[in-house]
PDB file of C-alpha atoms in Angstrom:
ATOM      1  CA  UNK J 936      36.137  14.921   1.663  1.00  0.00           C
ATOM      2  CA  UNK J 937      39.265  16.912   0.882  1.00  0.00           C
ATOM      3  CA  UNK J 938      40.770  16.007   4.235  1.00  0.00           C
ATOM      4  CA  UNK J 939      39.887  12.339   3.830  1.00  0.00           C
ATOM      5  CA  UNK J 940      41.514  12.180   0.414  1.00  0.00           C
ATOM      6  CA  UNK J 941      44.714  13.573   1.888  1.00  0.00           C
ATOM      7  CA  UNK J 942      45.229  10.462   4.039  1.00  0.00           C
ATOM      8  CA  UNK J 943      47.402   8.604   1.544  1.00  0.00           C
ATOM      9  CA  UNK J 944      49.953   6.069   2.746  1.00  0.00           C
ATOM     10  CA  UNK J 945      52.997   5.338   0.602  1.00  0.00           C
ATOM     11  CA  UNK J 946      53.851   1.666   0.333  1.00  0.00           C
ATOM     12  CA  UNK J 947      57.479   1.216  -0.705  1.00  0.00           C
ATOM     13  CA  UNK J 948      58.183  -2.319  -1.914  1.00  0.00           C
ATOM     14  CA  UNK J 949      61.839  -2.837  -0.979  1.00  0.00           C
ATOM     15  CA  UNK J 950      62.164  -6.576  -0.367  1.00  0.00           C
ATOM     16  CA  UNK J 951      64.025  -7.674  -3.495  1.00  0.00           C
ATOM     17  CA  UNK J 952      67.287  -9.556  -3.286  1.00  0.00           C
ATOM     18  CA  UNK J 953      68.939  -8.162  -6.406  1.00  0.00           C
ATOM     19  CA  UNK J 954      69.800 -11.563  -7.876  1.00  0.00           C
ATOM     20  CA  UNK J 955      71.214 -10.009 -11.058  1.00  0.00           C
ATOM     21  CA  UNK J 956      73.261  -7.622  -8.924  1.00  0.00           C
ATOM     22  CA  UNK J 957      75.215 -10.287  -7.101  1.00  0.00           C
ATOM     23  CA  UNK J 958      72.611 -10.822  -4.393  1.00  0.00           C
ATOM     24  CA  UNK J 959      72.872  -7.304  -2.988  1.00  0.00           C
ATOM     25  CA  UNK J 960      69.529  -6.264  -1.478  1.00  0.00           C
ATOM     26  CA  UNK J 961      68.019  -3.581  -3.666  1.00  0.00           C
ATOM     27  CA  UNK J 962      67.049  -1.487  -0.660  1.00  0.00           C
ATOM     28  CA  UNK J 963      70.731  -0.812   0.099  1.00  0.00           C
ATOM     29  CA  UNK J 964      72.003  -0.123  -3.416  1.00  0.00           C
ATOM     30  CA  UNK J 965      73.660   3.311  -3.420  1.00  0.00           C
ATOM     31  CA  UNK J 966      72.035   6.211  -5.225  1.00  0.00           C
ATOM     32  CA  UNK J 967      73.340   9.764  -4.840  1.00  0.00           C
ATOM     33  CA  UNK J 968      75.229   8.792  -1.729  1.00  0.00           C
ATOM     34  CA  UNK J 969      72.429   7.041   0.150  1.00  0.00           C
ATOM     35  CA  UNK J 970      70.581   3.729  -0.004  1.00  0.00           C
ATOM     36  CA  UNK J 971      67.811   3.457  -2.576  1.00  0.00           C
ATOM     37  CA  UNK J 972      65.233   2.812   0.132  1.00  0.00           C
ATOM     38  CA  UNK J 973      65.989   6.158   1.763  1.00  0.00           C
ATOM     39  CA  UNK J 974      65.539   7.909  -1.573  1.00  0.00           C
ATOM     40  CA  UNK J 975      62.157   6.251  -2.175  1.00  0.00           C
ATOM     41  CA  UNK J 976      60.850   7.034   1.308  1.00  0.00           C
ATOM     42  CA  UNK J 977      62.013  10.649   1.063  1.00  0.00           C
ATOM     43  CA  UNK J 978      60.348  11.056  -2.345  1.00  0.00           C
ATOM     44  CA  UNK J 979      57.063   9.739  -0.937  1.00  0.00           C
ATOM     45  CA  UNK J 980      57.126  12.190   1.952  1.00  0.00           C
ATOM     46  CA  UNK J 981      58.217  15.157  -0.150  1.00  0.00           C
ATOM     47  CA  UNK J 982      55.441  14.371  -2.623  1.00  0.00           C
ATOM     48  CA  UNK J 983      52.804  14.629   0.102  1.00  0.00           C
ATOM     49  CA  UNK J 984      52.263  11.175   1.627  1.00  0.00           C
ATOM     50  CA  UNK J 985      51.527  11.454   5.334  1.00  0.00           C
ATOM     51  CA  UNK J 986      52.569   7.911   6.183  1.00  0.00           C
ATOM     52  CA  UNK J 987      55.271   5.706   4.673  1.00  0.00           C
ATOM     53  CA  UNK J 988      55.281   1.927   5.040  1.00  0.00           C
ATOM     54  CA  UNK J 989      58.359   0.067   3.789  1.00  0.00           C
ATOM     55  CA  UNK J 990      58.248  -3.653   3.081  1.00  0.00           C
ATOM     56  CA  UNK J 991      61.606  -5.345   3.687  1.00  0.00           C
ATOM     57  CA  UNK J 992      62.704  -8.841   2.736  1.00  0.00           C
ATOM     58  CA  UNK J 993      66.229  -9.702   1.617  1.00  0.00           C
ATOM     59  CA  UNK J 994      68.787  -9.096   4.371  1.00  0.00           C
ATOM     60  CA  UNK J 995      66.129  -7.082   6.205  1.00  0.00           C
ATOM     61  CA  UNK J 996      67.976  -6.808   9.509  1.00  0.00           C
ATOM     62  CA  UNK J 997      70.937  -5.194   7.785  1.00  0.00           C
ATOM     63  CA  UNK J 998      68.588  -2.838   5.955  1.00  0.00           C
ATOM     64  CA  UNK J 999      66.954  -1.911   9.279  1.00  0.00           C
ATOM     65  CA  UNK J1000      70.312  -1.181  10.887  1.00  0.00           C
ATOM     66  CA  UNK J1001      71.860   0.598   7.891  1.00  0.00           C
ATOM     67  CA  UNK J1002      69.144   2.719   6.306  1.00  0.00           C
ATOM     68  CA  UNK J1003      67.908   5.887   7.982  1.00  0.00           C
ATOM     69  CA  UNK J1004      64.097   5.731   7.768  1.00  0.00           C
ATOM     70  CA  UNK J1005      62.730   7.965  10.542  1.00  0.00           C
ATOM     71  CA  UNK J1006      58.981   7.801  10.984  1.00  0.00           C
ATOM     72  CA  UNK J1007      58.557   4.928   8.530  1.00  0.00           C
ATOM     73  CA  UNK J1008      56.615   1.807   9.409  1.00  0.00           C
ATOM     74  CA  UNK J1009      58.871  -1.170   8.585  1.00  0.00           C
ATOM     75  CA  UNK J1010      57.152  -4.414   7.638  1.00  0.00           C
ATOM     76  CA  UNK J1011      58.943  -7.741   7.229  1.00  0.00           C
ATOM     77  CA  UNK J1012      57.991 -10.021   4.357  1.00  0.00           C
ATOM     78  CA  UNK J1013      59.455 -13.460   5.123  1.00  0.00           C
ATOM     79  CA  UNK J1014      58.077 -14.741   1.797  1.00  0.00           C
ATOM     80  CA  UNK J1015      59.810 -12.076  -0.315  1.00  0.00           C
ATOM     81  CA  UNK J1016      61.357 -14.665  -2.636  1.00  0.00           C
ATOM     82  CA  UNK J1017      57.828 -15.493  -3.823  1.00  0.00           C
ATOM     83  CA  UNK J1018      57.700 -12.242  -5.762  1.00  0.00           C
ATOM     84  CA  UNK J1019      56.305  -8.733  -5.585  1.00  0.00           C
ATOM     85  CA  UNK J1020      52.786  -9.980  -4.867  1.00  0.00           C
ATOM     86  CA  UNK J1021      53.768 -11.251  -1.434  1.00  0.00           C
ATOM     87  CA  UNK J1022      55.297  -7.875  -0.561  1.00  0.00           C
ATOM     88  CA  UNK J1023      52.188  -6.046  -1.699  1.00  0.00           C
ATOM     89  CA  UNK J1024      50.023  -8.308   0.470  1.00  0.00           C
ATOM     90  CA  UNK J1025      52.328  -7.844   3.476  1.00  0.00           C
ATOM     91  CA  UNK J1026      52.260  -4.085   3.086  1.00  0.00           C
ATOM     92  CA  UNK J1027      48.502  -3.858   2.627  1.00  0.00           C
ATOM     93  CA  UNK J1028      47.958  -5.987   5.735  1.00  0.00           C
ATOM     94  CA  UNK J1029      49.998  -3.529   7.800  1.00  0.00           C
ATOM     95  CA  UNK J1030      48.436  -0.265   6.640  1.00  0.00           C
ATOM     96  CA  UNK J1031      47.525   2.296   9.295  1.00  0.00           C
ATOM     97  CA  UNK J1032      43.800   2.735   9.880  1.00  0.00           C
ATOM     98  CA  UNK J1033      42.067   5.520   7.988  1.00  0.00           C
ATOM     99  CA  UNK J1034      44.148   5.524   4.809  1.00  0.00           C
ATOM    100  CA  UNK J1035      42.095   6.875   1.912  1.00  0.00           C
ATOM    101  CA  UNK J1036      44.491   5.290  -0.570  1.00  0.00           C
ATOM    102  CA  UNK J1037      47.832   3.582  -0.946  1.00  0.00           C
ATOM    103  CA  UNK J1038      50.555   4.841  -3.258  1.00  0.00           C
ATOM    104  CA  UNK J1039      52.611   1.824  -4.312  1.00  0.00           C
ATOM    105  CA  UNK J1040      56.244   2.643  -5.108  1.00  0.00           C
ATOM    106  CA  UNK J1041      59.092   0.371  -6.158  1.00  0.00           C
ATOM    107  CA  UNK J1042      62.437   0.825  -4.440  1.00  0.00           C
ATOM    108  CA  UNK J1043      64.389   0.248  -7.670  1.00  0.00           C
ATOM    109  CA  UNK J1044      62.993   3.169  -9.696  1.00  0.00           C
ATOM    110  CA  UNK J1045      65.245   6.030  -8.570  1.00  0.00           C
ATOM    111  CA  UNK J1046      63.984   8.260 -11.378  1.00  0.00           C
ATOM    112  CA  UNK J1047      60.599   8.494  -9.664  1.00  0.00           C
ATOM    113  CA  UNK J1048      60.669  11.431  -7.278  1.00  0.00           C
ATOM    114  CA  UNK J1049      58.433  13.788  -5.360  1.00  0.00           C
ATOM    115  CA  UNK J1050      56.950  15.442  -8.469  1.00  0.00           C
ATOM    116  CA  UNK J1051      55.450  12.175  -9.731  1.00  0.00           C
ATOM    117  CA  UNK J1052      54.137  11.348  -6.257  1.00  0.00           C
ATOM    118  CA  UNK J1053      52.490  14.769  -6.018  1.00  0.00           C
ATOM    119  CA  UNK J1054      50.718  14.288  -9.354  1.00  0.00           C
ATOM    120  CA  UNK J1055      49.216  10.970  -8.273  1.00  0.00           C
ATOM    121  CA  UNK J1056      48.029  12.492  -5.002  1.00  0.00           C
ATOM    122  CA  UNK J1057      46.472  15.407  -6.876  1.00  0.00           C
ATOM    123  CA  UNK J1058      44.554  12.947  -9.056  1.00  0.00           C
ATOM    124  CA  UNK J1059      43.273  11.242  -5.909  1.00  0.00           C
ATOM    125  CA  UNK J1060      42.158  14.522  -4.380  1.00  0.00           C
ATOM    126  CA  UNK J1061      40.319  15.237  -7.638  1.00  0.00           C
ATOM    127  CA  UNK J1062      38.363  12.009  -7.238  1.00  0.00           C
ATOM    128  CA  UNK J1063      40.471   9.175  -8.656  1.00  0.00           C
ATOM    129  CA  UNK J1064      40.126   5.884  -6.812  1.00  0.00           C
ATOM    130  CA  UNK J1065      42.637   4.171  -9.082  1.00  0.00           C
ATOM    131  CA  UNK J1066      45.478   6.000 -10.810  1.00  0.00           C
ATOM    132  CA  UNK J1067      48.820   5.136 -12.346  1.00  0.00           C
ATOM    133  CA  UNK J1068      51.769   7.151 -13.550  1.00  0.00           C
ATOM    134  CA  UNK J1069      52.246   6.942 -17.295  1.00  0.00           C
ATOM    135  CA  UNK J1070      55.332   7.671 -19.343  1.00  0.00           C
ATOM    136  CA  UNK J1071      54.594   8.636 -22.905  1.00  0.00           C
ATOM    137  CA  UNK J1072      51.210   7.007 -22.401  1.00  0.00           C
ATOM    138  CA  UNK J1073      52.657   3.730 -21.104  1.00  0.00           C
ATOM    139  CA  UNK J1074      51.637   2.681 -17.597  1.00  0.00           C
ATOM    140  CA  UNK J1075      54.275   2.463 -14.885  1.00  0.00           C
ATOM    141  CA  UNK J1076      54.792   3.316 -11.217  1.00  0.00           C
ATOM    142  CA  UNK J1077      53.761   4.741  -8.825  1.00  0.00           C
ATOM    143  CA  UNK J1078      50.245   3.282  -8.707  1.00  0.00           C
ATOM    144  CA  UNK J1079      47.549   4.683  -6.452  1.00  0.00           C
ATOM    145  CA  UNK J1080      44.913   2.304  -5.067  1.00  0.00           C
ATOM    146  CA  UNK J1081      41.922   3.753  -3.231  1.00  0.00           C
ATOM    147  CA  UNK J1082      40.584   2.226  -0.027  1.00  0.00           C
ATOM    148  CA  UNK J1083      37.644   0.621  -1.827  1.00  0.00           C
ATOM    149  CA  UNK J1084      39.985  -1.511  -3.944  1.00  0.00           C
ATOM    150  CA  UNK J1085      42.450  -2.658  -1.299  1.00  0.00           C
ATOM    151  CA  UNK J1086      40.859  -6.024  -0.474  1.00  0.00           C
ATOM    152  CA  UNK J1087      40.705  -6.911  -4.162  1.00  0.00           C
ATOM    153  CA  UNK J1088      44.312  -5.768  -4.634  1.00  0.00           C
ATOM    154  CA  UNK J1089      45.498  -8.056  -1.835  1.00  0.00           C
ATOM    155  CA  UNK J1090      43.487 -11.015  -3.134  1.00  0.00           C
ATOM    156  CA  UNK J1091      44.928 -10.663  -6.622  1.00  0.00           C
ATOM    157  CA  UNK J1092      48.558 -10.064  -5.631  1.00  0.00           C
ATOM    158  CA  UNK J1093      50.358 -13.238  -6.699  1.00  0.00           C
ATOM    159  CA  UNK J1094      53.878 -13.908  -7.935  1.00  0.00           C
ATOM    160  CA  UNK J1095      55.452 -10.871  -9.577  1.00  0.00           C
ATOM    161  CA  UNK J1096      52.146  -9.475 -10.846  1.00  0.00           C
ATOM    162  CA  UNK J1097      51.608  -7.060  -7.949  1.00  0.00           C
ATOM    163  CA  UNK J1098      48.442  -5.068  -8.646  1.00  0.00           C
ATOM    164  CA  UNK J1099      48.303  -5.963 -12.342  1.00  0.00           C
ATOM    165  CA  UNK J1100      45.148  -8.068 -12.011  1.00  0.00           C
ATOM    166  CA  UNK J1101      43.331  -5.286 -10.194  1.00  0.00           C
ATOM    167  CA  UNK J1102      44.292  -2.663 -12.762  1.00  0.00           C
ATOM    168  CA  UNK J1103      43.248  -4.922 -15.640  1.00  0.00           C
ATOM    169  CA  UNK J1104      39.891  -5.684 -14.040  1.00  0.00           C
ATOM    170  CA  UNK J1105      39.166  -1.983 -13.529  1.00  0.00           C
ATOM    171  CA  UNK J1106      40.829  -0.524 -16.621  1.00  0.00           C
ATOM    172  CA  UNK J1107      37.842   1.728 -17.300  1.00  0.00           C
ATOM    173  CA  UNK J1108      38.172   3.334 -13.862  1.00  0.00           C
ATOM    174  CA  UNK J1109      41.946   3.763 -13.956  1.00  0.00           C
ATOM    175  CA  UNK J1110      43.062   7.382 -14.287  1.00  0.00           C
ATOM    176  CA  UNK J1111      46.357   7.772 -16.203  1.00  0.00           C
ATOM    177  CA  UNK J1112      48.633  10.487 -14.852  1.00  0.00           C
ATOM    178  CA  UNK J1113      51.361  11.485 -17.283  1.00  0.00           C
ATOM    179  CA  UNK J1114      54.713  11.862 -15.486  1.00  0.00           C
ATOM    180  CA  UNK J1115      57.196  11.491 -18.328  1.00  0.00           C
ATOM    181  CA  UNK J1116      58.221  15.143 -18.077  1.00  0.00           C
ATOM    182  CA  UNK J1117      59.142  14.904 -14.383  1.00  0.00           C
ATOM    183  CA  UNK J1118      60.202  11.287 -13.817  1.00  0.00           C
ATOM    184  CA  UNK J1119      61.745   8.185 -15.358  1.00  0.00           C
ATOM    185  CA  UNK J1120      60.209   4.724 -14.937  1.00  0.00           C
ATOM    186  CA  UNK J1121      63.433   2.789 -15.586  1.00  0.00           C
ATOM    187  CA  UNK J1122      64.272   0.259 -12.920  1.00  0.00           C
ATOM    188  CA  UNK J1123      67.653  -0.634 -11.528  1.00  0.00           C
ATOM    189  CA  UNK J1124      68.054  -4.339 -12.129  1.00  0.00           C
ATOM    190  CA  UNK J1125      71.496  -5.135 -13.555  1.00  0.00           C
ATOM    191  CA  UNK J1126      75.121  -3.977 -13.206  1.00  0.00           C
ATOM    192  CA  UNK J1127      74.603  -2.012 -16.421  1.00  0.00           C
ATOM    193  CA  UNK J1128      71.675  -0.204 -14.820  1.00  0.00           C
ATOM    194  CA  UNK J1129      73.838   0.644 -11.826  1.00  0.00           C
ATOM    195  CA  UNK J1130      76.450   2.148 -14.104  1.00  0.00           C
ATOM    196  CA  UNK J1131      73.846   4.051 -16.123  1.00  0.00           C
ATOM    197  CA  UNK J1132      72.330   5.609 -13.010  1.00  0.00           C
ATOM    198  CA  UNK J1133      75.776   6.483 -11.732  1.00  0.00           C
ATOM    199  CA  UNK J1134      75.026   4.761  -8.450  1.00  0.00           C
ATOM    200  CA  UNK J1135      77.682   2.095  -8.326  1.00  0.00           C
TER     201      UNK J1135
END
């Protein structure tokens, strides 16, 4: 069972167009000298995910040619403008066989690193089928979804809700994993956010 619960695939949702950032695709926004998508994929691997799937949307060909994502499975979401739900569905449909769980990460949360990823994976190894990072008790990302919930997650992924419907329906089974001491849940959504993160 231990080996099976180590087969976690990271699913990095990186399709957003950055409308409030002048239409710059979020995947290519600079953070510490490299595109955000590279940072997210590296954090997933360093935290213990064996496989990394990245869902691309806005300007995806430029992201493919610009970002260095060795070993990552790149999935195109042509319906990315429909919201996060469409990216979640696209990513779940492309998962490698045998994944015991999916760790859903957002490309625009640069404060989430390997330490938070590792905590979610540890919760899964300890038996959690559903888990979410919390920050001062408030739920955020990453979110871990076990194999038994994946079909329901895909069915409920609509608009910008992502996995919200799934987590609400199974609130009693959701394991909170406090990460506030090792990560920040703040997203990078506006020019002010860019300045605050020092990534512009």
